[in-house]
Coordinates of C-alpha atoms in Angstrom, one line a residue:
Chain G
D286 CA -2.8 69.1 -62.3
G287 CA 0.1 67.3 -60.5
G288 CA 0.6 63.7 -61.0
I289 CA 2.7 60.8 -62.3
T290 CA 2.9 60.0 -66.0
Q291 CA 4.0 56.6 -67.2
S292 CA 4.6 56.0 -70.9
P293 CA 3.8 54.2 -73.0
K294 CA 0.6 52.5 -71.7
Y295 CA 1.4 49.4 -73.7
L296 CA 4.8 48.2 -74.9
F297 CA 5.7 45.2 -77.0
R298 CA 9.2 43.9 -77.4
K299 CA 11.0 40.9 -78.8
E300 CA 12.9 38.6 -76.4
G301 CA 16.5 39.7 -76.0
Q302 CA 15.9 43.4 -76.4
N303 CA 16.3 45.9 -73.6
V304 CA 13.4 48.3 -73.1
T305 CA 13.0 51.5 -71.1
L306 CA 9.9 52.5 -69.3
S307 CA 9.3 56.2 -68.6
C308 CA 8.1 57.7 -65.3
E309 CA 7.8 61.4 -64.8
Q310 CA 6.3 63.2 -61.8
N311 CA 5.5 66.9 -61.2
L312 CA 4.5 66.5 -57.6
N313 CA 8.0 67.7 -56.4
H314 CA 8.3 64.4 -54.5
D315 CA 11.7 63.3 -53.3
A316 CA 11.2 59.5 -53.4
M317 CA 10.2 57.4 -56.4
Y318 CA 9.6 53.7 -56.8
W319 CA 9.1 51.0 -59.3
Y320 CA 6.8 48.0 -58.7
R321 CA 6.0 45.0 -60.8
Q322 CA 2.5 43.5 -60.7
D323 CA 1.6 40.0 -61.6
P324 CA -1.8 38.4 -61.2
G325 CA -2.4 37.1 -57.7
Q326 CA 1.0 38.3 -56.4
G327 CA 0.2 41.9 -55.5
L328 CA 3.0 44.4 -56.1
R329 CA 6.6 43.7 -55.7
L330 CA 9.3 46.4 -55.3
I331 CA 11.9 46.5 -58.0
Y332 CA 13.9 49.6 -57.2
Y333 CA 13.4 52.8 -55.3
S334 CA 15.2 56.2 -55.0
Q335 CA 15.0 58.5 -52.1
I336 CA 17.0 61.4 -53.6
V337 CA 18.5 62.4 -56.9
N338 CA 21.6 60.3 -58.0
D339 CA 20.9 57.6 -55.5
F340 CA 18.8 54.4 -55.6
Q341 CA 18.5 51.1 -53.9
K342 CA 17.5 47.6 -55.0
G343 CA 14.1 46.3 -53.9
D344 CA 13.0 42.7 -53.6
I345 CA 13.2 41.7 -57.3
A346 CA 15.9 43.9 -58.8
E347 CA 17.7 41.3 -60.9
G348 CA 17.4 42.0 -64.6
Y349 CA 16.4 45.6 -64.1
S350 CA 18.3 48.9 -64.0
V351 CA 17.3 52.5 -63.1
S352 CA 18.7 56.0 -63.0
R353 CA 17.7 59.1 -61.1
E354 CA 19.4 62.0 -62.8
K355 CA 16.6 64.4 -62.2
K356 CA 14.1 64.7 -59.3
E357 CA 11.2 64.4 -61.8
S358 CA 12.3 61.3 -63.6
F359 CA 13.0 57.7 -62.7
P360 CA 13.2 55.5 -65.8
L361 CA 13.3 51.7 -65.6
T362 CA 15.2 49.6 -68.0
V363 CA 14.1 46.0 -68.4
T364 CA 17.2 44.1 -69.6
S365 CA 17.4 40.9 -71.6
A366 CA 18.6 39.3 -68.4
Q367 CA 15.1 39.5 -66.8
K368 CA 13.7 36.0 -67.2
N369 CA 10.0 36.9 -67.1
P370 CA 9.6 40.5 -68.2
T371 CA 6.0 40.4 -69.3
A372 CA 4.1 42.2 -66.5
F373 CA 2.3 45.4 -65.5
Y374 CA 4.8 47.9 -64.2
L375 CA 3.8 50.7 -61.8
C376 CA 5.7 53.8 -60.9
A377 CA 5.0 55.6 -57.6
S378 CA 6.3 58.6 -55.7
S379 CA 6.0 60.0 -52.2
S380 CA 6.7 63.3 -50.6
T381 CA 9.3 62.3 -48.0
R382 CA 11.9 59.6 -47.7
W383 CA 10.4 58.1 -44.6
N384 CA 7.5 58.4 -42.2
N385 CA 5.4 56.4 -44.6
S386 CA 3.7 59.2 -46.5
P387 CA 1.3 57.7 -48.9
L388 CA 2.5 56.6 -52.3
H389 CA 1.0 58.2 -55.4
F390 CA 0.9 55.9 -58.4
G391 CA 1.0 56.3 -62.2
N392 CA -1.4 54.4 -64.4
G393 CA 1.1 51.8 -65.3
T394 CA 2.8 50.3 -68.4
R395 CA 1.9 46.9 -69.6
L396 CA 5.0 45.2 -71.1
T397 CA 4.6 42.2 -73.3
V398 CA 7.8 40.4 -74.4
T399 CA 7.5 37.6 -77.1
Chain K
A89 CA 10.5 40.7 -42.5
Q90 CA 7.1 42.2 -42.8
S91 CA 4.4 40.4 -44.8
V92 CA 0.7 40.9 -45.7
T93 CA -1.9 38.3 -46.3
Q94 CA -5.2 38.9 -48.0
P95 CA -7.0 35.5 -47.6
D96 CA -9.7 36.1 -50.1
I97 CA -8.7 36.3 -53.8
H98 CA -12.2 37.0 -55.0
I99 CA -15.3 38.2 -53.4
T100 CA -18.7 38.6 -55.0
V101 CA -21.3 40.9 -53.4
S102 CA -24.7 42.2 -54.3
E103 CA -25.1 45.9 -54.9
G104 CA -26.3 47.5 -51.7
A105 CA -24.9 44.7 -49.5
S106 CA -22.1 45.2 -47.0
L107 CA -18.5 44.3 -47.8
E108 CA -15.6 43.3 -45.6
L109 CA -12.1 42.6 -47.0
R110 CA -9.7 40.8 -44.7
C111 CA -6.0 41.8 -44.2
N112 CA -3.5 40.2 -41.8
Y113 CA 0.0 41.5 -41.4
S114 CA 3.2 40.3 -39.8
Y115 CA 5.5 43.0 -38.4
G116 CA 7.5 43.3 -35.3
A117 CA 6.7 46.9 -34.3
T118 CA 3.7 49.2 -34.7
P119 CA 2.9 49.0 -38.4
Y120 CA 1.9 51.7 -40.8
L121 CA -1.1 50.3 -42.7
F122 CA -2.8 51.2 -45.9
W123 CA -5.6 50.2 -48.2
Y124 CA -5.4 50.9 -51.9
V125 CA -7.9 50.3 -54.7
Q126 CA -7.1 49.6 -58.3
S127 CA -9.5 49.8 -61.3
P128 CA -8.6 47.6 -64.3
G129 CA -5.6 48.8 -66.2
Q130 CA -5.0 51.7 -63.8
G131 CA -2.7 52.6 -61.0
L132 CA -3.5 52.4 -57.3
Q133 CA -5.5 55.0 -55.4
L134 CA -5.2 55.4 -51.6
L135 CA -8.4 54.6 -49.7
L136 CA -7.2 55.1 -46.2
K137 CA -4.2 54.8 -43.9
Y138 CA -3.5 54.0 -40.2
F139 CA -0.4 55.3 -38.4
S140 CA -1.5 55.7 -34.8
G141 CA -4.4 56.9 -32.6
D142 CA -8.0 55.9 -33.2
T143 CA -8.1 52.3 -34.4
L144 CA -11.2 52.9 -36.6
V145 CA -10.1 54.8 -39.7
Q146 CA -12.4 56.6 -42.2
G147 CA -11.4 56.8 -45.8
I148 CA -12.7 58.0 -49.1
K149 CA -15.7 56.5 -51.0
G150 CA -17.4 55.5 -47.8
F151 CA -14.8 52.9 -46.7
E152 CA -13.5 52.4 -43.2
A153 CA -10.9 50.0 -41.7
E154 CA -10.3 48.8 -38.2
F155 CA -6.8 48.1 -36.8
K156 CA -6.8 45.2 -34.3
R157 CA -3.4 44.7 -32.8
S158 CA -4.3 41.6 -31.0
Q159 CA -5.4 39.9 -34.2
S160 CA -2.7 41.6 -36.5
S161 CA -5.6 42.6 -38.7
F162 CA -6.6 45.7 -40.6
N163 CA -9.9 44.8 -42.3
L164 CA -11.7 47.1 -44.7
R165 CA -15.4 47.6 -44.6
K166 CA -18.2 49.4 -46.5
P167 CA -21.8 49.3 -45.3
S168 CA -23.4 49.4 -48.8
V169 CA -21.5 48.7 -52.0
H170 CA -22.1 50.4 -55.3
W171 CA -21.4 49.0 -58.7
S172 CA -18.5 51.4 -59.0
D173 CA -16.8 49.6 -56.1
A174 CA -15.9 46.7 -58.4
A175 CA -12.1 46.7 -58.4
E176 CA -9.1 45.1 -56.9
Y177 CA -8.2 46.1 -53.3
F178 CA -4.7 45.9 -51.8
C179 CA -3.6 46.0 -48.2
A180 CA -0.1 47.2 -47.5
V181 CA 2.2 47.6 -44.6
G182 CA 5.2 50.0 -44.1
A183 CA 8.0 49.7 -41.7
G184 CA 8.7 53.4 -41.1
G185 CA 12.0 55.0 -40.3
E186 CA 14.7 56.5 -42.5
A187 CA 16.4 53.2 -43.3
A188 CA 13.2 51.7 -44.6
G189 CA 12.2 54.7 -46.6
N190 CA 8.6 54.5 -47.8
K191 CA 8.9 50.9 -49.0
L192 CA 5.6 49.1 -48.7
T193 CA 4.9 45.4 -48.7
F194 CA 1.6 44.6 -50.4
G195 CA -0.8 41.8 -50.1
G196 CA -1.8 39.7 -53.1
G197 CA -5.0 41.7 -53.5
T198 CA -8.8 40.9 -53.4
R199 CA -10.8 41.3 -56.5
V200 CA -14.4 42.5 -55.7
L201 CA -17.2 41.7 -58.1
V202 CA -20.6 43.5 -57.6
K203 CA -23.8 41.8 -58.8
P204 CA -26.7 44.0 -59.8

């Protein structure tokens, strides 16, 4: 079955360490997205990529970095510069770069930094 | 800039009763509107979407939503809730167009609790 796989489901890190969250899709989608979810704040866009080797900052990109070397993969690195990294991170993809085709979401990674 | 407001943070409803979740948006042109549902610890699943045409949109799991341009609203309804409808619901708006890509702006969510 096609879908989006995020791994791991739970991740624990010490403050000051960089950590990379994995997102892989086999839906053949062009566009991929990273959202951060905090209680009561909905989802906020971190980064998005419309094609391979290209990506743009979302609303809260500071302290994060991404790469898009392959169509299937869009890893997110949470750097030590991110002030409040503990959150639930959701990866999504869509079939086209525009026209608002629906987003397909992975099951998320819960990151806890202590 | 576009924005979405979901005024109700929590709603408690009895099983079998009707449910209505409110969503108000702010956007200059015709919006692309979505409702998603999230079970605890999971990703989001699309319930329904509105792009144009009939303002009453049918979705999965017996949900429907009505687009009202004059009120800038896109409220979600279900005539009779089931215990499995307990989840968090998110309204989202998209700008459309190549420059915007598929970026969506989400509301803060409404958590629905279902009483037996």
